[in-house]
Amino acid sequence: MFGLFEQRRWPEFTPDDIRKRSRLLVIDDGDFPYQTLFKRDGYAIDKWSDIEDLSRLERGEFDIILLDIHGVGTKESQEQGFGILKHLRSSTPTQTIIAYSNADWSLKYQGFFDLADAKLDKRADYVDFKRVVDEQLRRRFSLEFYVDRIVRAVGAKVSDPEKLRKFAIKAILTGKTKALEKYVSTTLDAKDVLEIVLNIAQVAIGLASLTSV
Amino acid sequence: MSADRWRLAYPHVVRDERRQGTAIDWSETCERCPTRQCEVSQKEELQLCSYGFNFQRVSSDLVIAGILVKEFQPTTPARTKNFRKYPNWIIPLAHLQGSVNSVAEVISEEEHEIQTEKTQILDKYVRDEQYKKEFLDVLKPEIQKGLSFVHDYKQINSQIAQNINVIIETKYQGVDLEEKLKLCSHAEAAIYWSSKFLQEKLNVARFLIQPEWITRESEKGLFRVHGLVLKYVRIYQHMFDSKSIRVSVNGHSVGNVLGNSGAAGVIPHTLLDNALKYSPDRERVEVYVNDDAAGIEFSVSSYGPRIEDYEEEKIFQAFYRGGHAQKLQEEGAGYGLYVAQLVAKALRASITVDQNIKQMRENRYWTTFKVVLPYG
């Protein structure tokens, strides 16, 4: 398909492409009236009243999860939604999560909001929900998103983040991860981090191989 | 109050302690008295006990008793007997009144001194903002308990907000929400704006319960004051319309402020809320936002309750409500201006109030609340 040194370009996804390709999930033990509006506007959106299948979340089946903090994930974690968010952050580093709750006042829940990619007030207008979701989807379908996640996964352990960034871009666009793997493993001795980096790269390679719908 | 400062000629009781007079002692009858009616009665008038002695309460702490006032009427057999048995205990009414008056004067002076001292201590306490650390810390659990309904209200309000959004979005065509709102029925628009209004009301409680939010670094950013003010004017417009109050926005501002815009919203919210609450129907509210050399001036002027000179600072204290404001509107918690001032101070500013008592409508005076926010 590609030559030995051929480097693909990151596909140009139009807002329509993004909407058609993406899957949204709302996890909230209460009603979510905006589901009908998202469906009307062409989004594939599911709603769970609780964690119906954690493994599907771990596999990254959904592009964006709108996650409430209270009343969900009680079987999986004492910290409820916050516990689920923390778990997905480590198990599925490319997962985009929007924290969405009425418990946005209490400072003790701020960790939940800080750990999320974005936050939404439950009382916000639909146009605000749609704007935040569209922003997150646009980010998620960009090369920068995956490169950032790789840099974030390695963290301060790498002395030259710019070099790591270049290796990551090359790996994603060529579909070959050997050089990235070598650079990360020689820079730091942490197999778990390397595994996360390669997982992120693989998700991005899959997306890079797509052409427009 | 220093009771030892009083030198009384007649027997008296100071805070349950019986004292001899400098001229007259307690009589044997009074010494043996089992009922002590003189100490029980709270009436501040000359009276007669069942043992035939006169007494008069001078203050809550002092009673002159065990005397026989010559002119007192009516008389009783016990009193007639006492006149014979205790002739040295008989005094003219004028002497008693002289004593009562001089003691009352001392008490009044002392009470005034105490009140002045109390006010000075309280004013210093408030000036130093010590109450925030002590008073509000002590009250915080109570406030939280009292506002425990807030979470339920937020839940209910989010359902109202989302469902009215669904109705508006599905029923009306338009390029944006603004356009769809213009097509809404009066009832639909009222539900939508009431939900926004409630959201803002509840938001003020948030900063009262958790003032840490006001200065939280993660919430800080640059925001345009003019945009923020217009947002609140829009939220309140529906409510002003229902009272036929005209709202005008004047001035020119493009300046930004650095801070928590969510918290800063409490300032226009509170000032507009007060204008709505106190302004007579069919009157006007003037909003002014203008970039000045010192910063962005924002003010709200409307007819409001008289604010006495001594209340100009007090109205910004927690849970204080102006006397005239209470008469006009019995309901009110008295923390809106307090939180608004807290936010203004976090933005390195201060809200001031100015009232023109010559400009009056329906017992309300033209009042301007103003703040100058430094540029970010």
CSV table of N, CA, C and O in Angstrom, one decimal, chain A residues 3 9 46 66 76 98 116 124 135 156 193 204:
chain,number,residue,atom,x,y,z
A,3,GLY,N,5.0,2.8,0.1
A,3,GLY,CA,6.4,2.5,-0.1
A,3,GLY,C,7.1,2.4,1.2
A,3,GLY,O,6.6,2.8,2.3
A,9,ARG,N,-0.3,11.4,4.8
A,9,ARG,CA,-0.7,12.6,5.4
A,9,ARG,C,-1.9,12.3,6.3
A,9,ARG,O,-2.7,11.4,6.0
A,46,ASP,N,-25.5,6.8,22.6
A,46,ASP,CA,-26.2,5.8,23.5
A,46,ASP,C,-26.3,6.4,24.9
A,46,ASP,O,-25.5,7.3,25.2
A,66,LEU,N,-19.8,11.1,28.0
A,66,LEU,CA,-20.2,12.1,29.0
A,66,LEU,C,-20.6,11.4,30.3
A,66,LEU,O,-21.5,10.6,30.3
A,76,GLU,N,-18.5,-0.8,40.6
A,76,GLU,CA,-17.1,-0.9,40.2
A,76,GLU,C,-16.2,-0.1,41.1
A,76,GLU,O,-15.0,-0.4,41.3
A,98,ILE,N,-15.9,13.7,29.0
A,98,ILE,CA,-16.5,15.0,29.4
A,98,ILE,C,-17.2,14.8,30.8
A,98,ILE,O,-18.1,14.0,30.9
A,116,ALA,N,-10.8,15.3,33.7
A,116,ALA,CA,-11.6,15.1,32.4
A,116,ALA,C,-11.0,16.0,31.3
A,116,ALA,O,-10.3,17.0,31.6
A,124,ALA,N,-26.7,23.6,31.3
A,124,ALA,CA,-26.3,24.3,30.1
A,124,ALA,C,-27.3,24.1,28.9
A,124,ALA,O,-27.9,23.0,28.9
A,135,GLU,N,-16.1,20.3,19.7
A,135,GLU,CA,-14.7,20.7,20.0
A,135,GLU,C,-13.9,19.5,20.3
A,135,GLU,O,-12.8,19.3,19.8
A,156,ALA,N,7.3,13.7,32.3
A,156,ALA,CA,8.6,14.4,32.4
A,156,ALA,C,9.8,13.4,32.3
A,156,ALA,O,10.9,13.8,32.5
A,193,VAL,N,4.8,2.0,30.5
A,193,VAL,CA,4.6,3.3,29.7
A,193,VAL,C,4.8,3.1,28.2
A,193,VAL,O,4.0,3.6,27.4
A,204,ALA,N,-4.0,5.8,16.6
A,204,ALA,CA,-3.8,6.9,15.7
A,204,ALA,C,-3.5,6.3,14.3
A,204,ALA,O,-4.0,6.9,13.3
